[in-house]
Short mmCIF file of C-alpha atoms in Angstrom, two decimals:
data_model
loop_
_atom_site.label_atom_id
_atom_site.label_comp_id
_atom_site.label_asym_id
_atom_site.label_seq_id
_atom_site.Cartn_x
_atom_site.Cartn_y
_atom_site.Cartn_z
CA PRO A 1 123.63 65.63 58.47
CA GLY A 2 123.67 69.64 56.80
CA ARG A 3 127.56 69.02 57.63
CA PHE A 4 128.47 66.43 55.30
CA LYS A 5 125.74 66.06 52.80
CA GLU A 6 126.50 67.55 50.17
CA LEU A 7 130.03 67.48 50.14
CA VAL A 8 129.09 63.96 49.82
CA GLY A 9 126.55 63.84 47.79
CA ARG A 10 129.66 65.69 45.57
CA SER A 11 131.45 62.88 45.64
CA GLN A 12 132.38 59.32 44.69
CA PHE A 13 130.87 58.24 48.31
CA ILE A 14 127.77 58.73 48.72
CA ALA A 15 126.28 55.47 46.25
CA GLU A 16 128.33 53.57 49.73
CA LEU A 17 126.30 56.33 51.59
CA THR A 18 122.99 55.74 50.22
CA LEU A 19 123.58 51.87 50.55
CA GLN A 20 125.19 52.07 54.16
CA MET A 21 121.02 54.08 55.01
CA LEU A 22 119.41 52.10 53.09
CA ASP A 23 120.64 48.86 55.03
CA GLN A 24 119.87 50.35 58.38
CA SER A 25 116.73 51.48 57.50
CA LEU A 26 115.58 48.36 56.40
CA ARG A 27 117.07 46.22 59.86
CA HIS A 28 114.90 48.74 61.39
CA CYS A 29 111.98 48.02 58.84
CA LEU A 30 112.33 44.65 60.11
CA VAL A 31 112.44 44.85 64.31
CA TRP A 32 109.32 47.68 63.35
CA GLN A 33 107.43 44.22 61.87
CA ALA A 34 108.09 42.24 64.24
CA ALA A 35 106.94 43.89 66.71
CA GLY A 36 103.74 44.33 64.65
CA LEU A 37 104.65 48.12 63.58
CA GLU A 38 104.09 47.59 59.65
CA LEU A 39 105.63 50.80 58.58
CA SER A 40 107.00 52.47 56.02
CA VAL A 41 110.59 54.11 55.11
CA SER A 42 111.69 56.90 52.72
CA ILE A 43 115.26 57.45 51.89
CA ASN A 44 116.81 60.30 49.99
CA VAL A 45 118.19 59.27 46.60
CA SER A 46 120.59 62.02 45.16
CA ALA A 47 120.40 63.75 41.86
CA ARG A 48 124.22 61.86 41.60
CA SER A 49 122.58 58.83 42.49
CA LEU A 50 119.80 58.92 40.19
CA ALA A 51 122.01 58.14 37.11
CA ASP A 52 123.93 54.83 38.35
CA SER A 53 122.21 52.11 37.16
CA LEU A 54 124.28 50.00 39.63
CA LEU A 55 123.78 51.72 42.25
CA ALA A 56 119.62 51.31 41.25
CA ASP A 57 120.95 47.66 40.63
CA ALA A 58 122.43 47.16 44.14
CA ILE A 59 118.82 48.80 45.58
CA ILE A 60 116.80 46.63 44.16
CA ASP A 61 118.76 43.16 45.40
CA ARG A 62 119.39 44.93 48.38
CA VAL A 63 115.20 45.42 48.92
CA SER A 64 114.05 41.96 47.93
CA ALA A 65 116.96 39.83 50.17
CA SER A 66 115.46 41.69 52.97
CA GLY A 67 112.46 40.31 52.81
CA ILE A 68 110.75 44.09 53.41
CA PRO A 69 108.53 44.70 50.62
CA PRO A 70 109.47 47.41 47.64
CA CYS A 71 106.17 48.76 48.85
CA ARG A 72 108.01 50.02 51.82
CA VAL A 73 110.49 51.66 51.10
CA ILE A 74 109.91 55.21 49.85
CA LEU A 75 112.79 56.88 47.32
CA GLU A 76 113.18 60.28 48.01
CA ILE A 77 113.92 62.91 44.84
CA THR A 78 114.18 66.46 45.42
CA GLU A 79 112.73 68.41 42.26
CA SER A 80 115.29 69.85 41.55
CA ALA A 81 117.55 67.21 41.09
CA ILE A 82 114.34 65.60 38.92
CA MET A 83 114.61 68.60 36.73
CA THR A 84 118.97 68.48 37.02
CA ASP A 85 118.56 65.53 33.68
CA LEU A 86 115.19 64.56 33.74
CA SER A 87 115.88 61.86 30.50
CA THR A 88 118.95 59.93 32.23
CA THR A 89 116.66 59.97 35.55
CA LEU A 90 113.28 58.63 33.70
CA GLY A 91 115.21 55.57 33.30
CA THR A 92 116.30 54.33 36.71
CA LEU A 93 112.73 55.79 37.91
CA ALA A 94 111.09 53.86 36.00
CA ARG A 95 113.04 50.31 36.49
CA LEU A 96 112.32 51.31 40.44
CA ARG A 97 108.74 51.97 40.19
CA LEU A 98 108.17 49.09 37.86
CA LYS A 99 110.11 46.52 40.78
CA GLY A 100 107.22 48.65 43.69
CA PHE A 101 109.16 51.14 45.28
CA GLY A 102 107.42 54.05 45.78
CA LEU A 103 108.52 57.31 44.91
CA SER A 104 107.83 60.89 46.43
CA VAL A 105 109.21 63.91 45.55
CA ASP A 106 110.79 65.91 48.28
CA ASP A 107 110.83 70.10 49.29
CA TYR A 108 108.49 69.97 46.89
CA GLY A 109 107.55 73.83 45.52
CA THR A 110 110.86 75.54 45.65
CA GLY A 111 111.47 74.02 42.52
CA PHE A 112 110.48 75.49 39.17
CA SER A 113 109.18 72.47 37.42
CA CYS A 114 106.10 72.37 35.36
CA MET A 115 103.63 70.16 35.73
CA LEU A 116 104.06 68.40 32.51
CA GLN A 117 107.56 67.59 33.39
CA LEU A 118 105.89 66.75 37.06
CA SER A 119 103.46 64.31 34.80
CA ARG A 120 106.81 62.18 33.48
CA VAL A 121 107.85 60.78 37.05
CA PRO A 122 106.91 57.69 38.54
CA CYS A 123 106.31 59.25 41.10
CA THR A 124 103.71 58.06 44.15
CA GLU A 125 103.70 60.94 46.56
CA LEU A 126 104.22 65.10 47.04
CA LYS A 127 106.32 65.96 50.26
CA VAL A 128 105.52 70.13 50.54
CA ASP A 129 108.06 71.85 51.91
CA ARG A 130 107.66 73.23 55.02
CA ALA A 131 107.59 76.45 53.64
CA PHE A 132 104.10 76.13 52.75
CA VAL A 133 103.08 74.75 55.05
CA ASN A 134 104.79 75.89 58.42
CA GLY A 135 101.90 79.09 59.95
CA ALA A 136 99.91 78.23 56.83
CA CYS A 137 96.67 78.61 58.96
CA GLN A 138 97.72 82.41 59.92
CA SER A 139 98.28 82.97 56.20
CA THR A 140 95.93 83.61 52.78
CA HIS A 141 99.03 82.86 50.49
CA LEU A 142 100.53 80.26 51.69
CA ARG A 143 96.59 78.66 52.51
CA VAL A 144 96.41 78.82 48.54
CA LEU A 145 99.64 77.89 48.20
CA LEU A 146 99.54 74.68 50.00
CA GLU A 147 95.14 74.72 48.11
CA SER A 148 97.02 74.76 45.13
CA ALA A 149 99.72 72.18 45.61
CA LEU A 150 97.11 69.43 46.91
CA ASP A 151 95.14 70.07 43.82
CA ILE A 152 97.92 68.89 41.69
CA ALA A 153 98.02 66.10 43.31
CA ARG A 154 95.17 64.77 43.79
CA LYS A 155 94.77 65.23 39.90
CA PHE A 156 97.72 62.97 39.38
CA ASN A 157 96.73 60.58 41.96
CA LEU A 158 99.22 60.69 44.09
CA ARG A 159 99.69 61.25 47.91
CA VAL A 160 101.06 64.23 50.30
CA VAL A 161 102.84 64.37 53.02
CA ALA A 162 102.98 67.95 54.21
CA GLU A 163 106.30 68.43 55.97
CA GLY A 164 107.55 71.40 59.08
CA VAL A 165 103.90 71.13 61.34
CA GLU A 166 104.78 72.00 64.30
CA THR A 167 100.90 73.28 65.70
CA GLU A 168 97.59 71.43 66.44
CA ASP A 169 96.71 74.68 63.52
CA ASP A 170 98.28 74.42 60.91
CA TRP A 171 97.61 70.12 60.86
CA MET A 172 93.89 70.54 61.74
CA LEU A 173 94.61 72.88 58.25
CA LEU A 174 96.00 70.20 56.87
CA ARG A 175 93.17 68.12 57.48
CA ASN A 176 89.83 70.09 56.38
CA LEU A 177 92.08 70.55 53.18
CA GLY A 178 92.46 66.72 52.46
CA CYS A 179 95.81 65.88 53.61
CA ASP A 180 97.02 62.54 53.71
CA GLU A 181 99.95 62.94 56.38
CA ALA A 182 102.00 64.71 57.90
CA GLN A 183 105.29 65.19 59.42
CA GLY A 184 107.39 67.70 62.16
CA TYR A 185 107.72 68.48 65.17
CA LEU A 186 104.08 68.40 65.84
CA LEU A 187 104.52 64.62 65.61
CA ALA A 188 107.92 63.60 66.56
CA ARG A 189 112.03 64.94 66.96
CA PRO A 190 114.19 63.52 65.12
CA MET A 191 115.24 60.11 66.00
CA PRO A 192 117.42 57.37 65.64
CA GLY A 193 115.47 54.11 65.30
CA TRP A 194 116.12 51.89 67.94
CA GLN A 195 114.11 54.37 69.99
CA LEU A 196 111.14 54.24 67.84
CA LEU A 197 109.03 51.34 69.46
CA GLY A 198 109.32 52.90 73.26
CA TRP A 199 108.80 56.02 71.94
CA TRP A 200 105.75 55.07 69.75
CA ASP A 201 104.56 52.83 73.19
CA GLU A 202 104.22 56.32 74.74
CA HIS A 203 103.11 58.27 72.01
CA ALA A 204 99.98 56.35 70.55
CA VAL A 205 97.19 58.00 73.09
CA ARG A 206 98.88 61.39 71.59
CA LEU A 207 98.63 60.44 68.03
CA SER A 208 95.78 58.28 68.21
CA HIS A 209 94.57 62.04 69.47
CA ILE A 210 95.68 64.44 67.63
CA ALA A 211 94.43 61.98 64.37
#
């Protein structure tokens, strides 16, 4: 995706790609649900997509038709995308949030937003960028930045996901700081959705030990 997503994001095909990824994700969710795993799924949404009211309608309609509760579909928006045209995106985000979708601010800490702007966005989650997480257990400066992000999230009553967790030491630091969730190679490498159930059966004990 790193080879083409930026190019597609600037084209007229971004809406079609977003809906294709949504359809695939919903199909995976149904399989996981049938196997007894009540999991949520996160989907990236571009800045251009946020200005497309028709795309928002299509997302709402497809999730409703799938039978997957909207609360288990989290739409990830980068911090910089939100701040590119805040007035345009707020209406779309508010509609999606009112329909029950989760809204996540991705790569938090890499943009230049202020707390006032962030307070206007009806988000439910902050994803702290890996630059502030990876190696934080060994860096006082990173720990201070991480604590600051967690403190802001608590004040806004937001769930926090730490990206780039690769070592148990970093994970233990996050646990001690009260972080809600982690994402990174310590837990799993990226994989196709159809592999998840087999991976879960193989790693459930290890993950329970980490948790």
